[in-house]
Short mmCIF file of C-alpha atoms in Angstrom, two decimals:
data_model
loop_
_atom_site.label_atom_id
_atom_site.label_comp_id
_atom_site.label_asym_id
_atom_site.label_seq_id
_atom_site.Cartn_x
_atom_site.Cartn_y
_atom_site.Cartn_z
CA LYS A 34 -30.28 54.16 22.28
CA SER A 35 -28.46 54.08 19.09
CA GLY A 36 -29.55 50.60 18.33
CA LEU A 37 -25.78 49.17 18.28
CA ASP A 38 -24.97 45.56 18.87
CA PRO A 39 -24.34 45.44 22.81
CA GLY A 40 -22.29 42.17 22.21
CA GLY A 41 -18.88 44.03 22.12
CA ALA A 42 -19.59 45.72 25.16
CA TRP A 43 -20.82 42.71 27.18
CA HIS A 44 -17.52 41.02 26.03
CA ALA A 45 -15.48 43.78 27.04
CA TRP A 46 -16.97 44.21 30.25
CA GLY A 47 -16.70 40.18 31.04
CA MET A 48 -12.88 40.58 30.17
CA ALA A 49 -12.59 43.45 32.64
CA CYS A 50 -14.32 41.39 35.19
CA LEU A 51 -12.01 38.25 34.34
CA LYS A 52 -8.97 40.71 34.74
CA ALA A 53 -10.27 41.97 37.94
CA GLY A 54 -10.57 38.26 39.58
CA ASN A 55 -14.30 38.37 39.64
CA LEU A 56 -15.02 35.27 38.14
CA ASN A 57 -18.88 35.05 38.74
CA ALA A 58 -19.48 38.43 37.39
CA ALA A 59 -17.72 37.51 34.25
CA ARG A 60 -19.79 34.44 33.60
CA GLU A 61 -22.84 36.42 33.90
CA LYS A 62 -21.67 39.22 31.40
CA PHE A 63 -20.35 36.55 29.03
CA ASN A 64 -23.69 34.72 29.13
CA ARG A 65 -25.32 37.76 27.40
CA CYS A 66 -22.84 37.69 24.38
CA LEU A 67 -21.45 34.23 23.96
CA LYS A 68 -23.56 31.54 22.04
CA PRO A 69 -22.76 27.54 21.81
CA PRO A 70 -22.16 26.65 18.18
CA MET A 71 -24.64 25.44 15.98
CA ASP A 72 -22.62 22.03 15.42
CA LEU A 73 -20.36 20.90 18.23
CA ASN A 74 -18.41 18.68 15.60
CA GLN A 75 -17.19 21.32 13.44
CA LEU A 76 -13.55 21.22 12.87
CA ASN A 77 -12.48 24.79 14.75
CA HIS A 78 -11.97 25.90 18.01
CA GLY A 79 -15.47 27.98 18.17
CA SER A 80 -15.86 31.85 18.26
CA ARG A 81 -13.28 34.21 18.37
CA LEU A 82 -14.69 35.74 21.59
CA VAL A 83 -14.43 32.24 23.17
CA GLN A 84 -10.98 31.65 22.34
CA ASP A 85 -10.09 34.98 23.67
CA VAL A 86 -11.57 34.07 26.89
CA ILE A 87 -9.67 30.77 27.46
CA GLN A 88 -6.33 32.47 25.99
CA TYR A 89 -6.65 34.89 28.78
CA LEU A 90 -7.50 32.30 31.66
CA GLU A 91 -4.62 30.19 30.40
CA SER A 92 -2.18 32.84 30.61
CA THR A 93 -3.35 33.81 34.02
CA VAL A 94 -2.35 30.29 35.33
CA LYS A 95 1.06 30.68 34.42
CA PRO A 96 2.97 32.33 37.57
CA VAL A 97 4.51 35.59 37.28
CA LEU A 98 7.02 36.18 40.18
CA ILE A 99 7.17 39.82 41.22
CA ALA A 100 8.42 40.39 44.96
CA ASP A 101 8.44 44.44 44.92
CA ASP A 102 11.95 44.49 43.19
CA ASP A 103 13.35 42.17 46.04
CA TYR A 104 15.84 39.52 44.86
CA PHE A 105 14.31 36.99 47.20
CA ALA A 106 10.68 35.89 47.12
CA THR A 107 8.84 34.96 50.25
CA LEU A 108 8.64 31.44 51.14
CA ARG A 109 5.01 31.59 50.48
CA GLU A 110 5.17 32.99 46.84
CA LEU A 111 7.74 30.38 46.14
CA GLU A 112 5.32 27.66 47.47
CA ALA A 113 2.47 29.11 45.54
CA THR A 114 4.90 29.15 42.41
CA VAL A 115 6.00 25.58 42.91
CA ARG A 116 2.34 24.53 43.36
CA THR A 117 0.99 26.20 40.32
CA ARG A 118 4.45 24.63 38.15
CA SER A 119 3.38 21.28 39.10
CA LEU A 120 -0.08 21.95 38.32
CA SER A 121 0.63 20.29 34.74
CA LEU A 122 2.09 17.13 36.51
CA GLU A 123 -0.89 16.99 38.63
CA ILE A 124 -3.04 16.98 35.71
CA MET A 125 -1.03 14.17 33.59
CA CYS A 126 -1.31 11.84 36.57
CA GLU A 127 -4.57 12.34 37.81
CA GLY A 128 -6.40 14.37 35.26
CA LYS A 129 -7.43 16.82 38.34
CA ILE A 130 -7.86 20.04 36.54
CA GLN A 131 -10.25 20.80 39.16
CA HIS A 132 -7.54 21.91 41.48
CA ASN A 133 -6.97 25.14 39.88
CA SER A 134 -10.02 27.70 39.46
CA TYR A 135 -8.70 29.34 36.46
CA TYR A 136 -8.66 25.46 34.75
CA GLN A 137 -12.13 25.14 36.07
CA GLU A 138 -13.16 28.38 34.47
CA CYS A 139 -11.49 27.35 31.22
CA LEU A 140 -13.84 24.00 31.27
CA PHE A 141 -17.08 25.82 32.16
CA TYR A 142 -16.38 28.07 28.99
CA LEU A 143 -15.47 25.36 26.85
CA HIS A 144 -18.44 23.09 27.65
CA SER A 145 -20.86 25.96 27.48
CA TYR A 146 -19.66 27.53 24.36
CA GLY A 147 -16.74 25.75 22.76
CA THR A 148 -16.76 22.79 20.20
CA ASN A 149 -15.79 19.37 21.05
CA LEU A 150 -12.58 19.89 19.02
CA ALA A 151 -11.66 22.84 21.29
CA ILE A 152 -12.66 20.93 24.55
CA ILE A 153 -10.32 17.97 23.31
CA SER A 154 -7.32 20.12 22.29
CA PHE A 155 -7.72 22.12 25.54
CA TYR A 156 -7.06 18.76 27.38
CA MET A 157 -4.46 17.75 25.04
CA ARG A 158 -2.68 20.71 25.78
CA HIS A 159 -2.75 20.31 29.44
CA ASP A 160 -1.60 16.49 28.99
CA CYS A 161 -5.02 15.06 29.77
CA MET A 162 -4.99 12.64 27.12
CA ARG A 163 -7.13 10.32 28.83
CA GLU A 164 -9.80 13.12 29.50
CA ALA A 165 -9.49 13.65 25.84
CA LEU A 166 -10.18 10.47 24.62
CA LEU A 167 -13.14 10.20 27.03
CA HIS A 168 -14.76 12.91 25.89
CA LEU A 169 -14.25 11.82 22.24
CA LEU A 170 -15.96 8.50 23.13
CA ASN A 171 -18.79 10.09 25.38
CA LYS A 172 -19.86 12.66 22.54
CA GLU A 173 -19.30 10.01 19.85
CA SER A 174 -17.30 12.90 17.74
CA PRO A 175 -16.35 11.95 14.29
CA SER A 176 -13.29 10.53 13.38
CA GLU A 177 -11.89 13.88 11.85
CA VAL A 178 -12.14 15.30 15.36
CA PHE A 179 -9.81 12.47 16.62
CA ILE A 180 -7.33 13.00 13.79
CA GLU A 181 -7.15 16.80 14.37
CA GLY A 182 -7.37 16.95 18.05
CA ILE A 183 -5.84 13.89 19.07
CA PHE A 184 -3.82 11.68 16.60
CA ILE A 185 -1.86 14.48 14.79
CA PRO A 186 -0.78 16.21 18.06
CA SER A 187 0.26 12.72 19.41
CA TYR A 188 2.72 11.57 16.76
CA GLU A 189 3.99 15.23 16.06
CA SER A 190 4.84 15.38 19.72
CA GLY A 191 6.22 12.08 20.12
CA LYS A 192 3.46 10.51 21.98
CA LEU A 193 2.19 7.75 19.90
CA HIS A 194 3.00 5.14 22.43
CA MET A 195 1.52 6.92 25.02
CA LEU A 196 -1.73 7.12 22.95
CA GLU A 197 -1.72 3.51 22.13
CA ASN A 198 -1.43 2.50 25.95
CA LEU A 199 -4.19 4.72 26.76
CA LEU A 200 -6.44 3.28 23.96
CA GLU A 201 -5.74 -0.10 25.07
CA THR A 202 -6.46 0.78 28.71
CA ILE A 203 -9.74 2.26 27.95
CA ASP A 204 -10.74 -0.65 25.86
CA PRO A 205 -8.39 -3.60 25.64
CA GLY A 206 -10.07 -5.00 22.58
CA LEU A 207 -9.92 -1.61 20.86
CA GLU A 208 -13.23 -2.24 19.25
CA SER A 209 -14.77 1.24 20.41
CA TRP A 210 -11.80 2.93 18.63
CA GLY A 211 -12.03 0.83 15.42
CA VAL A 212 -13.47 3.66 13.55
CA TYR A 213 -11.04 6.08 14.54
CA LEU A 214 -7.97 3.90 14.09
CA ILE A 215 -9.22 3.03 10.44
CA ALA A 216 -9.48 6.70 9.83
CA ALA A 217 -5.79 7.25 11.31
CA CYS A 218 -4.72 4.61 8.96
CA LYS A 219 -6.28 6.29 5.76
CA TYR A 220 -4.81 9.57 6.81
CA LEU A 221 -1.40 8.50 7.20
CA GLN A 222 -1.64 6.64 3.77
CA LYS A 223 -2.75 9.84 2.39
CA LYS A 224 0.13 11.38 3.80
CA ASN A 225 2.51 8.50 2.83
CA TYR A 226 3.76 8.35 6.31
CA TYR A 227 3.99 4.53 5.91
CA HIS A 228 6.55 3.95 8.60
CA ILE A 229 4.02 5.49 11.38
CA LEU A 230 1.06 3.62 9.48
CA TYR A 231 2.89 0.38 9.78
CA GLU A 232 3.82 0.82 13.58
CA LEU A 233 -0.25 1.90 13.87
CA GLN A 234 -1.17 -1.31 12.17
CA GLN A 235 0.86 -3.76 14.29
CA PHE A 236 -0.45 -1.83 17.45
CA MET A 237 -4.06 -2.62 16.24
CA LYS A 238 -2.99 -6.47 15.55
CA ASP A 239 -4.14 -5.76 11.80
CA HIS A 240 -2.12 -8.26 10.30
CA VAL A 241 -3.49 -8.34 6.91
CA ARG A 242 -2.91 -4.61 6.33
CA ALA A 243 0.37 -4.71 8.04
CA ALA A 244 1.43 -7.22 5.39
CA MET A 245 0.23 -5.05 2.63
CA THR A 246 2.40 -2.36 3.91
CA CYS A 247 5.33 -4.41 4.26
CA ILE A 248 4.71 -5.33 0.23
CA ARG A 249 4.95 -1.53 -0.30
CA PHE A 250 8.27 -1.18 1.58
CA PHE A 251 9.52 -4.33 -0.22
CA THR A 252 8.64 -3.22 -3.86
CA HIS A 253 8.57 0.88 -3.41
CA GLY A 254 11.27 2.94 -5.22
CA ALA A 255 13.58 -0.36 -6.38
CA LYS A 256 15.27 0.00 -9.64
CA SER A 257 16.77 -3.37 -9.59
CA TYR A 258 16.82 -6.99 -8.19
CA THR A 259 20.02 -6.06 -6.32
CA GLU A 260 18.01 -3.54 -4.24
CA LEU A 261 15.27 -6.15 -3.68
CA GLY A 262 17.85 -8.52 -2.73
CA GLY A 263 18.75 -6.31 0.21
CA LYS A 264 15.05 -5.49 1.14
CA GLN A 265 14.21 -9.62 1.61
CA THR A 266 13.61 -8.91 5.48
CA TRP A 267 10.18 -7.27 4.33
CA LEU A 268 9.28 -10.48 2.60
CA LEU A 269 9.84 -12.60 5.86
CA LYS A 270 7.91 -10.00 8.01
CA ILE A 271 4.92 -10.29 5.35
CA LYS A 272 4.99 -13.97 5.82
CA ASP A 273 5.23 -13.54 9.72
CA HIS A 274 1.92 -11.14 9.74
CA LEU A 275 -0.01 -13.67 7.49
CA LYS A 276 0.96 -16.75 9.66
CA VAL A 277 -0.02 -14.86 13.02
CA TYR A 278 -3.36 -13.97 11.35
CA LEU A 279 -3.98 -17.63 10.18
CA GLN A 280 -3.24 -18.52 13.83
CA GLU A 281 -5.74 -15.81 15.13
CA VAL A 282 -8.67 -16.92 12.74
CA SER A 283 -7.92 -20.58 13.79
CA ARG A 284 -8.11 -19.69 17.44
CA SER A 285 -11.44 -17.72 16.93
CA SER A 286 -13.21 -19.80 14.69
CA GLY A 287 -14.81 -21.50 17.58
CA ARG A 288 -15.72 -18.45 19.49
CA LYS A 289 -18.40 -15.66 18.70
CA LYS A 290 -18.13 -14.16 15.29
CA MET A 291 -18.12 -10.34 16.41
CA ALA A 292 -14.29 -10.58 16.99
CA PHE A 293 -11.88 -8.45 14.83
CA THR A 294 -14.70 -6.34 13.54
CA PHE A 295 -12.58 -3.27 12.24
CA ARG A 296 -9.56 -5.70 11.19
CA LYS A 297 -9.11 -6.53 7.44
CA LYS A 298 -10.36 -10.12 7.15
CA MET A 299 -9.22 -12.73 4.41
CA SER A 300 -10.11 -16.24 4.10
CA ALA A 301 -7.47 -18.94 5.22
CA THR A 302 -7.36 -20.07 1.43
CA ASP A 303 -6.34 -16.80 0.24
CA VAL A 304 -3.82 -16.34 2.95
CA SER A 305 -2.07 -19.56 2.18
CA ARG A 306 -1.90 -18.21 -1.31
CA HIS A 307 -0.36 -15.31 -0.40
CA ILE A 308 2.17 -17.07 1.61
CA ASN A 309 2.95 -19.08 -1.49
CA THR A 310 3.51 -15.93 -3.60
CA VAL A 311 5.80 -14.49 -0.99
CA ASP A 312 7.91 -17.79 -1.13
CA LEU A 313 7.65 -17.68 -4.76
CA GLN A 314 8.91 -13.91 -4.85
CA MET A 315 11.87 -14.80 -2.64
CA GLU A 316 12.90 -17.47 -4.79
CA VAL A 317 12.64 -15.15 -7.91
CA THR A 318 14.52 -12.38 -5.90
CA LYS A 319 17.42 -14.74 -4.92
CA PHE A 320 17.62 -15.94 -8.45
CA LEU A 321 17.71 -12.52 -10.42
CA HIS A 322 19.68 -10.98 -7.97
CA GLN A 323 22.47 -13.46 -8.16
CA CYS A 324 22.01 -13.08 -12.22
CA GLU A 325 22.64 -9.27 -11.88
CA SER A 326 25.52 -10.06 -9.65
CA SER A 327 27.17 -12.15 -12.05
CA GLY A 328 26.46 -9.84 -14.84
CA THR A 329 24.03 -12.26 -17.01
CA SER A 330 21.47 -9.69 -16.60
CA GLN A 331 20.37 -7.83 -20.22
CA MET A 332 16.77 -6.78 -19.83
CA THR A 333 16.65 -3.26 -18.87
CA ASP A 334 12.83 -2.24 -17.88
CA SER A 335 12.10 1.00 -16.70
CA SER A 336 9.72 -0.88 -14.29
CA LEU A 337 10.70 -3.62 -12.02
CA PRO A 338 7.91 -6.45 -12.16
CA THR A 339 7.23 -8.40 -9.12
CA LEU A 340 4.63 -11.04 -8.47
CA PHE A 341 2.53 -8.68 -6.27
CA GLY A 342 1.38 -6.58 -9.14
CA ASN A 343 -1.36 -7.99 -11.78
CA ASN A 344 -1.14 -10.67 -14.07
CA ASN A 345 0.75 -8.78 -16.70
CA MET A 346 3.41 -7.89 -14.49
CA LYS A 347 3.74 -11.39 -13.27
CA MET A 348 4.08 -12.62 -16.77
CA ASP A 349 6.75 -10.07 -17.06
CA VAL A 350 8.56 -11.50 -14.14
CA ALA A 351 8.11 -15.11 -15.82
CA CYS A 352 9.70 -13.93 -19.20
CA LYS A 353 12.40 -12.15 -17.08
CA VAL A 354 13.51 -15.25 -14.84
CA ILE A 355 13.60 -17.38 -18.19
CA LEU A 356 15.79 -14.70 -20.19
CA GLU A 357 18.23 -13.68 -17.32
CA GLY A 358 19.80 -17.13 -16.49
CA LYS A 359 22.81 -18.06 -17.98
CA ASN A 360 20.88 -20.20 -20.14
CA ILE A 361 17.13 -20.82 -20.89
CA GLU A 362 16.91 -23.99 -18.81
CA GLU A 363 18.44 -22.16 -15.63
CA GLY A 364 15.47 -19.93 -14.97
CA PHE A 365 12.76 -22.06 -16.78
CA GLY A 366 11.83 -24.01 -13.70
CA ILE A 367 11.16 -20.85 -11.70
CA ALA A 368 9.16 -19.41 -14.36
CA PHE A 369 7.12 -22.55 -15.06
CA ARG A 370 5.80 -22.43 -11.25
CA VAL A 371 4.93 -18.91 -11.72
CA LEU A 372 2.72 -19.56 -14.69
CA GLN A 373 1.35 -22.65 -12.93
CA ASP A 374 0.58 -21.04 -9.48
CA PHE A 375 -1.08 -17.91 -10.94
CA GLN A 376 -2.79 -19.82 -13.92
CA LEU A 377 -1.00 -17.51 -16.57
CA GLU A 378 -1.40 -17.65 -20.21
CA ALA A 379 1.92 -19.68 -20.88
CA THR A 380 2.03 -19.58 -24.63
CA GLU A 381 1.96 -15.84 -24.43
CA VAL A 382 4.83 -15.87 -22.09
CA TYR A 383 7.03 -18.27 -24.30
CA SER A 384 6.19 -16.21 -27.48
CA LYS A 385 7.12 -13.27 -25.59
CA VAL A 386 10.53 -14.84 -24.43
CA ALA A 387 11.17 -16.42 -28.21
CA LYS A 388 10.81 -12.64 -29.75
CA GLN A 389 13.13 -11.28 -27.16
CA LEU A 390 15.76 -14.03 -28.02
CA VAL A 391 15.22 -13.14 -31.99
CA LYS A 392 15.93 -9.78 -30.94
CA GLN A 393 19.21 -10.76 -29.29
CA GLN A 394 19.89 -13.16 -32.13
CA LYS A 395 20.15 -16.00 -29.98
CA TYR A 396 18.54 -18.59 -32.11
CA SER A 397 19.71 -21.71 -30.53
CA GLU A 398 18.25 -20.64 -27.35
CA ILE A 399 15.00 -20.56 -28.98
CA ARG A 400 15.29 -24.26 -29.63
CA GLN A 401 16.21 -24.68 -26.09
CA LEU A 402 13.11 -23.15 -25.08
CA LEU A 403 10.92 -25.24 -27.21
CA LYS A 404 12.54 -28.12 -25.64
CA CYS A 405 12.08 -27.15 -22.12
CA VAL A 406 8.32 -26.47 -23.04
CA ASN A 407 7.79 -29.96 -24.62
CA GLU A 408 9.43 -31.51 -21.86
CA SER A 409 7.41 -29.46 -19.14
CA GLY A 410 4.69 -32.17 -19.57
CA VAL A 411 1.64 -29.51 -19.73
CA ALA A 412 2.37 -27.97 -23.24
CA ALA A 413 -0.47 -28.49 -25.66
CA LYS A 414 0.54 -30.29 -28.92
CA ASN A 415 0.80 -27.18 -31.07
CA ASP A 416 2.42 -24.83 -28.16
CA GLY A 417 5.83 -25.28 -29.58
CA ASP A 418 4.72 -24.62 -33.26
CA ASN A 419 2.74 -21.48 -32.25
CA ILE A 420 5.61 -19.99 -30.52
CA ILE A 421 7.80 -20.28 -33.52
CA LEU A 422 4.74 -18.95 -35.95
CA ASN A 423 4.41 -15.84 -33.82
CA CYS A 424 8.17 -15.06 -33.87
CA LEU A 425 8.05 -15.54 -37.72
CA ASN A 426 5.03 -13.22 -38.06
CA GLU A 427 7.19 -10.36 -36.34
CA PHE A 428 10.54 -10.96 -37.52
CA LYS A 429 11.20 -11.69 -41.30
CA ASN A 430 15.14 -11.50 -41.25
CA ILE A 431 16.03 -14.50 -39.54
CA PRO A 432 19.18 -15.86 -41.06
CA ALA A 433 18.37 -18.73 -43.47
CA GLU A 434 20.09 -21.64 -41.58
CA ASP A 435 18.69 -20.49 -38.44
CA LEU A 436 15.35 -20.15 -39.90
CA ASP A 437 15.27 -23.57 -41.60
CA ASN A 438 16.43 -25.38 -38.11
CA LEU A 439 13.55 -23.55 -36.38
CA ILE A 440 10.84 -24.63 -39.07
CA GLN A 441 12.52 -28.12 -39.01
CA ASP A 442 11.96 -28.47 -35.09
CA MET A 443 7.99 -27.97 -35.75
CA ASP A 444 5.68 -30.94 -35.00
CA SER A 445 3.06 -30.43 -37.62
CA ASP A 446 3.50 -30.37 -41.38
CA GLU A 447 0.72 -28.18 -41.82
CA ASN A 448 2.37 -25.69 -39.53
CA LYS A 449 5.73 -26.08 -41.36
CA ILE A 450 4.04 -25.43 -44.57
CA GLN A 451 2.26 -22.23 -43.13
CA ALA A 452 5.73 -21.18 -41.79
CA TYR A 453 7.36 -21.73 -45.19
CA MET A 454 4.69 -19.85 -46.93
CA MET A 455 5.23 -16.84 -44.29
CA CYS A 456 8.67 -16.61 -45.11
CA ASN A 457 8.12 -16.79 -48.71
CA LYS A 458 10.17 -20.31 -49.01
CA LEU A 459 7.75 -21.63 -51.75
CA ARG A 460 10.01 -24.38 -53.03
CA SER A 461 10.11 -25.84 -49.30
CA ALA A 462 6.32 -25.19 -48.70
CA TYR A 463 5.93 -27.51 -51.97
CA LEU A 464 8.16 -30.01 -51.07
CA VAL A 465 6.24 -30.71 -47.57
CA SER A 466 2.79 -30.31 -48.97
CA VAL A 467 3.49 -32.85 -51.65
CA ARG A 468 3.85 -35.64 -48.90
CA GLN A 469 0.39 -34.92 -47.41
CA GLU A 470 -2.61 -37.38 -48.45
CA LYS A 471 -3.94 -36.54 -52.06
CA ALA A 472 -6.80 -34.43 -51.16
CA ARG A 473 -5.03 -32.15 -48.83
CA ALA A 474 -1.83 -32.08 -51.12
CA LEU A 475 -3.95 -31.02 -53.95
CA GLN A 476 -5.50 -27.88 -51.97
CA LEU A 477 -1.78 -27.05 -50.50
CA VAL A 478 -0.25 -27.27 -54.02
CA GLN A 479 -2.56 -25.06 -55.75
CA HIS A 480 -2.20 -22.66 -52.59
CA VAL A 481 1.45 -22.51 -53.51
CA ARG A 482 0.97 -21.96 -56.96
CA GLN A 483 -0.94 -18.97 -56.38
CA LEU A 484 1.70 -17.36 -53.88
CA ALA A 485 4.20 -18.24 -56.69
CA GLU A 486 2.14 -16.52 -59.36
CA SER A 487 1.71 -13.30 -57.29
CA SER A 488 5.43 -13.29 -56.30
CA GLY A 489 6.64 -13.84 -59.75
CA ASP A 490 8.50 -17.28 -58.93
CA ASP A 491 7.90 -18.97 -62.34
CA VAL A 492 10.15 -21.93 -61.32
CA VAL A 493 8.05 -23.03 -58.37
CA LYS A 494 5.02 -22.17 -60.48
CA ALA A 495 5.95 -24.48 -63.03
CA ILE A 496 6.79 -27.52 -60.70
CA CYS A 497 3.31 -27.02 -58.97
CA ALA A 498 1.80 -26.88 -62.25
CA GLN A 499 3.29 -30.02 -63.38
CA TRP A 500 2.57 -32.04 -60.33
CA LEU A 501 -1.11 -30.80 -60.58
#
């Protein structure tokens, strides 16, 4: 008569029927006020009213032992208690929730008015993981429901292995679980739970991604190559994963192409290249670890370069290896292989090393570097000269004697003249210029004279004028 919403009254009446144990009447009353959710896959447990009903029914199943103040319960009550207590065991082994009418009621309300997440969470609460998984598959629920309802509760309660076993039992190839497993991996990566992620990737036999996780374990948080030296087992694990992947690819290449749809793929050439990188990183790690232990290491970089980074980082590794040995020659071989394997810009690396050596005032080692570069067999004609010119460009205060030695080591007269001019050694530039063939000598001497004039060097200016 007053036009109020009768829903609250029907719900209260339904709850009263439940408490009185009249389950059929309760169903009829609740039918007038409960509605199924618009979207069964929404990430909640349905309406508050449905949750209240489930909560009450679940609490009713728990046995309450009252024997009219008598200390000893009758045998029948004890038997009833034991039977109810063992219900969860029964469910776990058989998944037979139907043995109890209250659980049956829970399922009726959940299937009629609950979301998929509510149903799955109910199964999980009562150790019916298999039923939860089958429900997920049958309803083709999105991966968020799997993460929220099954995956998080499983690893939080230490039941990840149990979950893995069930996934494999239901589908030995794991193909139907692919979307869910990839989503679980993304979730773990986002949360930085890399140990659980690695464990899951191994279960999935996703060897390429497992190898990538091992790279993170190897590089993450290390501040020195001494630390990386202690983490070399991860490098071995990367190799193992990649080798197993290669074997699987070669085995399945003859079979149907559908295999391994959700696992990360990589061409055999790429995998072999990565195995080479790991081998080279092992060599670099041993070498630099040794250098740090023996105290020859001088470079202190904020970030620690490894061969798993981009090309700039790989070039940093090559520089580090050349600079940290007892002498230039000791690390040059490994650095040269890094440059060759990754096709890096060698002259840029050598110039970087040379500049570092100038800073450390190790001028004789620059000459040793040039010797190594020339003997490497792949250096272009002017590589050595360009390294020196790059150095002179940046450092004007190299001691006279060392400067002369460096310029004397240059191959091309043209480059020597350029170097002398850069360092304002105009007399030396003049002496080399006049040795060139007439036409070229004329141009060079004129250039030297102009420089002498602008820098106020009258002596050199006069010599040039006389020659000209």
